[in-house]
PDB file of C-alpha atoms in Angstrom:
ATOM      1  CA  ASN T   7     -27.786 -17.088  10.233  1.00 68.00           C
ATOM      2  CA  ALA T   8     -29.802 -15.293   7.563  1.00 78.00           C
ATOM      3  CA  GLY T   9     -26.874 -13.011   6.667  1.00 92.00           C
ATOM      4  CA  VAL T  10     -28.020  -9.786   4.995  1.00 95.00           C
ATOM      5  CA  THR T  11     -31.722  -9.478   4.254  1.00 96.00           C
ATOM      6  CA  GLN T  12     -33.444  -6.785   2.197  1.00 97.00           C
ATOM      7  CA  THR T  13     -37.074  -5.873   1.734  1.00 96.00           C
ATOM      8  CA  PRO T  14     -38.896  -5.455  -0.526  1.00 96.00           C
ATOM      9  CA  LYS T  15     -37.561  -7.528  -3.435  1.00 94.00           C
ATOM     10  CA  PHE T  16     -39.391  -5.443  -6.035  1.00 95.00           C
ATOM     11  CA  ARG T  17     -41.129  -2.089  -5.987  1.00 96.00           C
ATOM     12  CA  ILE T  18     -42.668   0.287  -8.499  1.00 96.00           C
ATOM     13  CA  LEU T  19     -42.919   3.938  -7.494  1.00 96.00           C
ATOM     14  CA  LYS T  20     -44.482   6.927  -9.134  1.00 96.00           C
ATOM     15  CA  ILE T  21     -42.423  10.065  -9.637  1.00 97.00           C
ATOM     16  CA  GLY T  22     -42.399  12.108  -6.439  1.00 96.00           C
ATOM     17  CA  GLN T  23     -43.306   9.239  -4.100  1.00 96.00           C
ATOM     18  CA  SER T  24     -41.097   8.251  -1.189  1.00 96.00           C
ATOM     19  CA  MET T  25     -40.111   4.900   0.209  1.00 96.00           C
ATOM     20  CA  THR T  26     -37.696   3.170   2.541  1.00 97.00           C
ATOM     21  CA  LEU T  27     -35.614   0.167   1.579  1.00 97.00           C
ATOM     22  CA  GLN T  28     -34.951  -2.028   4.565  1.00 97.00           C
ATOM     23  CA  CYS T  29     -31.679  -3.826   5.288  1.00 97.00           C
ATOM     24  CA  THR T  30     -30.889  -6.051   8.260  1.00 97.00           C
ATOM     25  CA  GLN T  31     -27.841  -8.146   9.075  1.00 96.00           C
ATOM     26  CA  ASP T  32     -27.464 -10.713  11.851  1.00 95.00           C
ATOM     27  CA  MET T  33     -23.674 -11.094  11.768  1.00 92.00           C
ATOM     28  CA  ASN T  34     -22.998  -8.303  14.289  1.00 92.00           C
ATOM     29  CA  HIS T  35     -21.053  -6.400  11.629  1.00 91.00           C
ATOM     30  CA  ASN T  36     -20.160  -2.807  12.355  1.00 90.00           C
ATOM     31  CA  TYR T  37     -19.852  -1.757   8.726  1.00 92.00           C
ATOM     32  CA  MET T  38     -22.803  -1.514   6.373  1.00 94.00           C
ATOM     33  CA  TYR T  39     -23.157  -0.190   2.842  1.00 95.00           C
ATOM     34  CA  TRP T  40     -25.752   0.713   0.245  1.00 97.00           C
ATOM     35  CA  TYR T  41     -24.910   0.309  -3.444  1.00 97.00           C
ATOM     36  CA  ARG T  42     -26.914   0.812  -6.590  1.00 97.00           C
ATOM     37  CA  GLN T  43     -26.461  -1.131  -9.802  1.00 95.00           C
ATOM     38  CA  ASP T  44     -27.668   0.431 -13.032  1.00 93.00           C
ATOM     39  CA  PRO T  45     -28.253  -1.785 -16.086  1.00 85.00           C
ATOM     40  CA  GLY T  46     -25.010  -3.080 -17.562  1.00 82.00           C
ATOM     41  CA  MET T  47     -22.906  -1.435 -14.881  1.00 86.00           C
ATOM     42  CA  GLY T  48     -21.072  -2.331 -11.731  1.00 88.00           C
ATOM     43  CA  LEU T  49     -22.188  -1.272  -8.269  1.00 93.00           C
ATOM     44  CA  LYS T  50     -21.742   2.280  -7.009  1.00 94.00           C
ATOM     45  CA  LEU T  51     -21.687   3.254  -3.342  1.00 94.00           C
ATOM     46  CA  ILE T  52     -24.523   5.457  -2.126  1.00 96.00           C
ATOM     47  CA  TYR T  53     -23.934   5.622   1.648  1.00 96.00           C
ATOM     48  CA  TYR T  54     -22.074   3.665   4.247  1.00 94.00           C
ATOM     49  CA  SER T  55     -21.952   3.355   8.028  1.00 94.00           C
ATOM     50  CA  VAL T  56     -19.109   2.356  10.340  1.00 90.00           C
ATOM     51  CA  GLY T  57     -21.351   1.791  13.324  1.00 91.00           C
ATOM     52  CA  ALA T  58     -24.598   2.741  15.007  1.00 93.00           C
ATOM     53  CA  GLY T  59     -25.137   6.487  14.801  1.00 93.00           C
ATOM     54  CA  ILE T  60     -22.397   7.056  12.187  1.00 93.00           C
ATOM     55  CA  THR T  61     -23.056   7.386   8.469  1.00 95.00           C
ATOM     56  CA  ASP T  62     -21.245   8.965   5.537  1.00 93.00           C
ATOM     57  CA  LYS T  63     -21.772   9.667   1.851  1.00 94.00           C
ATOM     58  CA  GLY T  64     -20.465   7.494  -0.925  1.00 92.00           C
ATOM     59  CA  GLU T  65     -20.135   8.250  -4.646  1.00 90.00           C
ATOM     60  CA  VAL T  66     -23.803   8.855  -5.507  1.00 95.00           C
ATOM     61  CA  PRO T  67     -25.691  10.077  -2.381  1.00 96.00           C
ATOM     62  CA  ASN T  68     -27.979  12.678  -3.967  1.00 95.00           C
ATOM     63  CA  GLY T  69     -31.670  11.884  -3.526  1.00 95.00           C
ATOM     64  CA  TYR T  70     -31.096   9.442  -0.667  1.00 97.00           C
ATOM     65  CA  ASN T  71     -30.888   9.462   3.103  1.00 97.00           C
ATOM     66  CA  VAL T  72     -29.824   6.852   5.633  1.00 97.00           C
ATOM     67  CA  SER T  73     -29.881   6.284   9.346  1.00 95.00           C
ATOM     68  CA  ARG T  74     -28.253   3.715  11.620  1.00 96.00           C
ATOM     69  CA  SER T  75     -29.920   3.528  14.995  1.00 96.00           C
ATOM     70  CA  THR T  76     -28.906  -0.095  15.653  1.00 96.00           C
ATOM     71  CA  THR T  77     -26.035  -2.346  14.614  1.00 95.00           C
ATOM     72  CA  GLU T  78     -28.431  -4.621  12.721  1.00 96.00           C
ATOM     73  CA  ASP T  79     -30.448  -2.172  10.621  1.00 97.00           C
ATOM     74  CA  PHE T  80     -29.448   0.289   7.910  1.00 98.00           C
ATOM     75  CA  PRO T  81     -32.480   1.622   6.044  1.00 98.00           C
ATOM     76  CA  LEU T  82     -32.189   3.683   2.862  1.00 98.00           C
ATOM     77  CA  ARG T  83     -34.746   6.409   2.309  1.00 97.00           C
ATOM     78  CA  LEU T  84     -35.717   7.766  -1.117  1.00 96.00           C
ATOM     79  CA  GLU T  85     -37.421  11.129  -1.022  1.00 89.00           C
ATOM     80  CA  LEU T  86     -39.207  12.427  -4.132  1.00 93.00           C
ATOM     81  CA  ALA T  87     -38.437   9.457  -6.361  1.00 95.00           C
ATOM     82  CA  ALA T  88     -37.160  10.249  -9.871  1.00 96.00           C
ATOM     83  CA  PRO T  89     -36.778   8.007 -12.967  1.00 95.00           C
ATOM     84  CA  SER T  90     -32.992   8.281 -12.562  1.00 95.00           C
ATOM     85  CA  GLN T  91     -33.329   6.257  -9.356  1.00 96.00           C
ATOM     86  CA  THR T  92     -34.586   3.221 -11.264  1.00 96.00           C
ATOM     87  CA  SER T  93     -31.965   0.653 -10.341  1.00 96.00           C
ATOM     88  CA  VAL T  94     -31.195  -2.435  -8.320  1.00 96.00           C
ATOM     89  CA  TYR T  95     -30.176  -1.619  -4.765  1.00 97.00           C
ATOM     90  CA  PHE T  96     -27.827  -3.795  -2.747  1.00 97.00           C
ATOM     91  CA  CYS T  97     -27.117  -3.635   0.944  1.00 97.00           C
ATOM     92  CA  ALA T  98     -23.871  -5.148   2.246  1.00 95.00           C
ATOM     93  CA  SER T  99     -22.097  -5.562   5.551  1.00 93.00           C
ATOM     94  CA  SER T 100     -18.601  -6.411   6.713  1.00 89.00           C
ATOM     95  CA  GLY T 101     -16.804  -7.132   9.934  1.00 83.00           C
ATOM     96  CA  ARG T 102     -13.121  -6.635  10.674  1.00 72.00           C
ATOM     97  CA  GLY T 103     -12.254  -8.888   7.753  1.00 67.00           C
ATOM     98  CA  ASN T 104     -12.185  -7.655   4.204  1.00 68.00           C
ATOM     99  CA  GLU T 105     -15.153  -9.474   2.709  1.00 83.00           C
ATOM    100  CA  GLN T 106     -18.416  -7.667   2.179  1.00 89.00           C
ATOM    101  CA  PHE T 107     -21.534  -9.833   2.375  1.00 92.00           C
ATOM    102  CA  PHE T 108     -24.353  -8.752   0.093  1.00 94.00           C
ATOM    103  CA  GLY T 109     -28.113  -8.965   0.403  1.00 95.00           C
ATOM    104  CA  PRO T 110     -30.251 -10.253  -2.483  1.00 93.00           C
ATOM    105  CA  GLY T 111     -31.061  -6.793  -3.818  1.00 95.00           C
ATOM    106  CA  THR T 112     -34.185  -4.689  -4.363  1.00 96.00           C
ATOM    107  CA  ARG T 113     -35.304  -3.909  -7.906  1.00 96.00           C
ATOM    108  CA  LEU T 114     -36.850  -0.436  -7.957  1.00 97.00           C
ATOM    109  CA  THR T 115     -38.661   1.107 -10.910  1.00 96.00           C
ATOM    110  CA  VAL T 116     -39.744   4.746 -10.903  1.00 96.00           C
ATOM    111  CA  LEU T 117     -42.376   5.631 -13.492  1.00 94.00           C
TER     112      LEU T 117
ATOM    113  CA  ALA C  30      -9.502   8.114  -7.511  1.00 70.00           C
ATOM    114  CA  GLN C  31      -9.323   4.406  -8.042  1.00 81.00           C
ATOM    115  CA  THR C  32     -10.753   2.960 -11.243  1.00 92.00           C
ATOM    116  CA  VAL C  33     -11.392  -0.598 -12.338  1.00 95.00           C
ATOM    117  CA  THR C  34     -11.652  -1.521 -16.015  1.00 96.00           C
ATOM    118  CA  GLN C  35     -13.059  -4.700 -17.509  1.00 97.00           C
ATOM    119  CA  SER C  36     -12.567  -4.499 -21.255  1.00 95.00           C
ATOM    120  CA  GLN C  37     -14.507  -7.640 -22.178  1.00 96.00           C
ATOM    121  CA  PRO C  38     -18.272  -7.024 -21.957  1.00 95.00           C
ATOM    122  CA  GLU C  39     -18.987 -10.616 -22.998  1.00 96.00           C
ATOM    123  CA  MET C  40     -17.072 -13.877 -23.149  1.00 97.00           C
ATOM    124  CA  SER C  41     -18.056 -17.413 -24.013  1.00 97.00           C
ATOM    125  CA  VAL C  42     -16.381 -20.751 -23.442  1.00 97.00           C
ATOM    126  CA  GLN C  43     -17.114 -24.383 -24.181  1.00 97.00           C
ATOM    127  CA  GLU C  44     -18.050 -26.490 -21.202  1.00 97.00           C
ATOM    128  CA  ALA C  45     -14.964 -28.105 -19.604  1.00 97.00           C
ATOM    129  CA  GLU C  46     -12.625 -25.601 -21.252  1.00 97.00           C
ATOM    130  CA  THR C  47     -10.639 -22.795 -19.620  1.00 98.00           C
ATOM    131  CA  VAL C  48     -11.453 -19.099 -19.873  1.00 98.00           C
ATOM    132  CA  THR C  49      -9.666 -15.977 -18.632  1.00 98.00           C
ATOM    133  CA  LEU C  50     -11.431 -12.748 -17.734  1.00 98.00           C
ATOM    134  CA  SER C  51      -9.389  -9.559 -17.737  1.00 98.00           C
ATOM    135  CA  CYS C  52      -9.314  -6.705 -15.256  1.00 98.00           C
ATOM    136  CA  THR C  53      -7.027  -3.715 -14.896  1.00 98.00           C
ATOM    137  CA  TYR C  54      -7.093  -1.111 -12.181  1.00 97.00           C
ATOM    138  CA  ASP C  55      -5.542   2.205 -11.370  1.00 95.00           C
ATOM    139  CA  THR C  56      -4.450   3.264  -7.898  1.00 92.00           C
ATOM    140  CA  SER C  57      -1.706   5.158  -6.154  1.00 90.00           C
ATOM    141  CA  GLU C  58      -2.112   3.096  -2.998  1.00 87.00           C
ATOM    142  CA  SER C  59       0.313   0.358  -2.031  1.00 87.00           C
ATOM    143  CA  ASP C  60      -2.027  -1.496   0.327  1.00 88.00           C
ATOM    144  CA  TYR C  61      -5.199  -2.785  -1.269  1.00 91.00           C
ATOM    145  CA  TYR C  62      -7.332  -5.815  -1.999  1.00 92.00           C
ATOM    146  CA  LEU C  63      -8.765  -7.115  -5.238  1.00 95.00           C
ATOM    147  CA  PHE C  64     -11.839  -9.274  -5.631  1.00 95.00           C
ATOM    148  CA  TRP C  65     -13.802 -11.168  -8.239  1.00 97.00           C
ATOM    149  CA  TYR C  66     -17.545 -11.364  -7.633  1.00 96.00           C
ATOM    150  CA  LYS C  67     -19.994 -13.562  -9.518  1.00 96.00           C
ATOM    151  CA  GLN C  68     -23.548 -12.380 -10.136  1.00 94.00           C
ATOM    152  CA  PRO C  69     -25.838 -15.123 -11.519  1.00 94.00           C
ATOM    153  CA  PRO C  70     -29.333 -14.338 -12.833  1.00 90.00           C
ATOM    154  CA  SER C  71     -30.600 -14.456  -9.235  1.00 89.00           C
ATOM    155  CA  ARG C  72     -28.714 -11.126  -8.770  1.00 89.00           C
ATOM    156  CA  GLN C  73     -26.954 -12.378  -5.641  1.00 91.00           C
ATOM    157  CA  MET C  74     -23.378 -11.091  -5.387  1.00 93.00           C
ATOM    158  CA  ILE C  75     -21.094 -14.019  -4.586  1.00 93.00           C
ATOM    159  CA  LEU C  76     -17.436 -13.624  -3.709  1.00 93.00           C
ATOM    160  CA  VAL C  77     -15.348 -15.894  -5.934  1.00 96.00           C
ATOM    161  CA  ILE C  78     -11.804 -15.039  -4.944  1.00 96.00           C
ATOM    162  CA  ARG C  79      -9.739 -12.281  -3.372  1.00 93.00           C
ATOM    163  CA  GLN C  80      -6.127 -11.180  -3.503  1.00 95.00           C
ATOM    164  CA  GLU C  81      -4.165  -9.113  -1.038  1.00 91.00           C
ATOM    165  CA  ALA C  82      -1.767  -6.767  -2.834  1.00 92.00           C
ATOM    166  CA  TYR C  83       1.071  -7.512  -0.414  1.00 90.00           C
ATOM    167  CA  LYS C  84       0.975 -11.195  -1.298  1.00 90.00           C
ATOM    168  CA  GLN C  85       3.057 -12.211  -4.287  1.00 87.00           C
ATOM    169  CA  GLN C  86       1.431 -15.627  -4.546  1.00 93.00           C
ATOM    170  CA  ASN C  87      -1.618 -15.759  -6.771  1.00 95.00           C
ATOM    171  CA  ALA C  88      -4.843 -16.749  -5.006  1.00 94.00           C
ATOM    172  CA  THR C  89      -6.632 -19.965  -5.963  1.00 95.00           C
ATOM    173  CA  GLU C  90     -10.014 -21.362  -5.005  1.00 93.00           C
ATOM    174  CA  ASN C  91     -10.667 -24.770  -6.526  1.00 95.00           C
ATOM    175  CA  ARG C  92     -11.229 -24.181 -10.276  1.00 97.00           C
ATOM    176  CA  PHE C  93     -10.742 -20.414  -9.940  1.00 97.00           C
ATOM    177  CA  SER C  94      -7.348 -18.745  -9.910  1.00 97.00           C
ATOM    178  CA  VAL C  95      -6.002 -15.279 -10.536  1.00 97.00           C
ATOM    179  CA  ASN C  96      -2.994 -13.856 -12.306  1.00 97.00           C
ATOM    180  CA  PHE C  97      -2.039 -10.823 -10.252  1.00 97.00           C
ATOM    181  CA  GLN C  98       0.515  -8.567 -11.930  1.00 96.00           C
ATOM    182  CA  LYS C  99       1.033  -5.725  -9.470  1.00 94.00           C
ATOM    183  CA  ALA C 100       3.426  -3.664 -11.575  1.00 94.00           C
ATOM    184  CA  ALA C 101       1.093  -3.856 -14.564  1.00 95.00           C
ATOM    185  CA  LYS C 102      -1.970  -3.335 -12.337  1.00 96.00           C
ATOM    186  CA  SER C 103      -3.618  -6.359 -13.862  1.00 97.00           C
ATOM    187  CA  PHE C 104      -5.836  -8.900 -12.110  1.00 97.00           C
ATOM    188  CA  SER C 105      -7.249 -11.601 -14.389  1.00 98.00           C
ATOM    189  CA  LEU C 106      -9.492 -14.499 -13.387  1.00 98.00           C
ATOM    190  CA  LYS C 107      -8.979 -17.952 -14.833  1.00 98.00           C
ATOM    191  CA  ILE C 108     -11.790 -20.473 -14.669  1.00 98.00           C
ATOM    192  CA  SER C 109     -10.706 -24.036 -15.379  1.00 97.00           C
ATOM    193  CA  ASP C 110     -12.999 -26.918 -16.376  1.00 97.00           C
ATOM    194  CA  SER C 111     -15.872 -24.486 -16.987  1.00 97.00           C
ATOM    195  CA  GLN C 112     -19.282 -25.687 -15.844  1.00 97.00           C
ATOM    196  CA  LEU C 113     -22.780 -24.597 -16.795  1.00 97.00           C
ATOM    197  CA  GLY C 114     -23.207 -23.135 -13.313  1.00 96.00           C
ATOM    198  CA  ASP C 115     -20.366 -20.717 -13.990  1.00 97.00           C
ATOM    199  CA  ALA C 116     -22.549 -18.720 -16.368  1.00 97.00           C
ATOM    200  CA  ALA C 117     -22.973 -15.288 -14.799  1.00 97.00           C
ATOM    201  CA  MET C 118     -21.781 -11.692 -14.756  1.00 96.00           C
ATOM    202  CA  TYR C 119     -18.342 -11.405 -13.240  1.00 97.00           C
ATOM    203  CA  PHE C 120     -17.233  -8.206 -11.561  1.00 96.00           C
ATOM    204  CA  CYS C 121     -13.731  -7.209 -10.645  1.00 97.00           C
ATOM    205  CA  ALA C 122     -13.558  -4.986  -7.563  1.00 95.00           C
ATOM    206  CA  TYR C 123     -10.912  -2.973  -5.719  1.00 94.00           C
ATOM    207  CA  ARG C 124     -10.758  -1.991  -2.088  1.00 90.00           C
ATOM    208  CA  ARG C 125      -8.176   0.161  -0.393  1.00 87.00           C
ATOM    209  CA  GLY C 126      -6.461  -1.538   2.488  1.00 81.00           C
ATOM    210  CA  SER C 127      -7.719  -0.593   5.917  1.00 70.00           C
ATOM    211  CA  ASN C 128      -7.720  -1.977   9.411  1.00 62.00           C
ATOM    212  CA  PHE C 129     -11.242  -0.790   9.951  1.00 57.00           C
ATOM    213  CA  GLY C 130     -13.172  -2.513   7.176  1.00 57.00           C
ATOM    214  CA  ASN C 131     -15.012   0.599   6.122  1.00 64.00           C
ATOM    215  CA  GLU C 132     -13.480   1.078   2.720  1.00 74.00           C
ATOM    216  CA  LYS C 133     -15.839   0.953  -0.200  1.00 83.00           C
ATOM    217  CA  LEU C 134     -15.575  -1.443  -3.099  1.00 89.00           C
ATOM    218  CA  THR C 135     -14.956   0.063  -6.527  1.00 92.00           C
ATOM    219  CA  PHE C 136     -16.403  -2.163  -9.238  1.00 93.00           C
ATOM    220  CA  GLY C 137     -15.689  -2.660 -12.916  1.00 94.00           C
ATOM    221  CA  THR C 138     -18.547  -2.787 -15.406  1.00 93.00           C
ATOM    222  CA  GLY C 139     -18.593  -6.559 -15.546  1.00 95.00           C
ATOM    223  CA  THR C 140     -18.071  -9.387 -18.027  1.00 97.00           C
ATOM    224  CA  ARG C 141     -20.983 -11.612 -18.979  1.00 96.00           C
ATOM    225  CA  LEU C 142     -19.753 -15.202 -19.227  1.00 98.00           C
ATOM    226  CA  THR C 143     -21.700 -17.723 -21.302  1.00 97.00           C
ATOM    227  CA  ILE C 144     -20.973 -21.437 -21.100  1.00 97.00           C
ATOM    228  CA  ILE C 145     -21.609 -23.371 -24.303  1.00 97.00           C
ATOM    229  CA  PRO C 146     -22.714 -26.984 -23.668  1.00 95.00           C
TER     230      PRO C 146
END
């Protein structure tokens, strides 16, 4: 099993551009999450999903959108990128247990 | 709202020695879970150890153990026989108990651990 995979690993955007961060898990987990990690800080929840077709906001959802059309995929969309969205983005998933499994992260820079 | 506080931004320890990382949390819930995650330079988040609040016994995983003081809302991580590979950022995290697995993790700001050869 690959676990949780994220693409791309790195990306530089210009202010106002849009992009989608991809996240896929092969563990048949119902629950998926997007976090962001700012320099020197812990992770903060952006959005989460409890199953296909169901998503909800986390702590810091402004400027982002998500969708969950399949169990495996949970893409994060950035519309009109801003410098404040420069961060490392982590996708995670969990099953009925309590452990969240994390992807390797995407480092995004908005200039 | 739940908060997690790690008051030690940086710690260092001699190789083979023991180090303790501190974490305190604030919650009004009675059912919750606590975690320590390790983040090496590769950025990968790796679960080190977890503790269920209803369990009085402190969790241990090989060289890693916790001191869980529920009344004091304290959850420290002890690393014994420190190794060079233990160098990383360590994050304490809280999760409300749930049967549905959809509860978010609330993270502290992390402690950077350096191992001195």
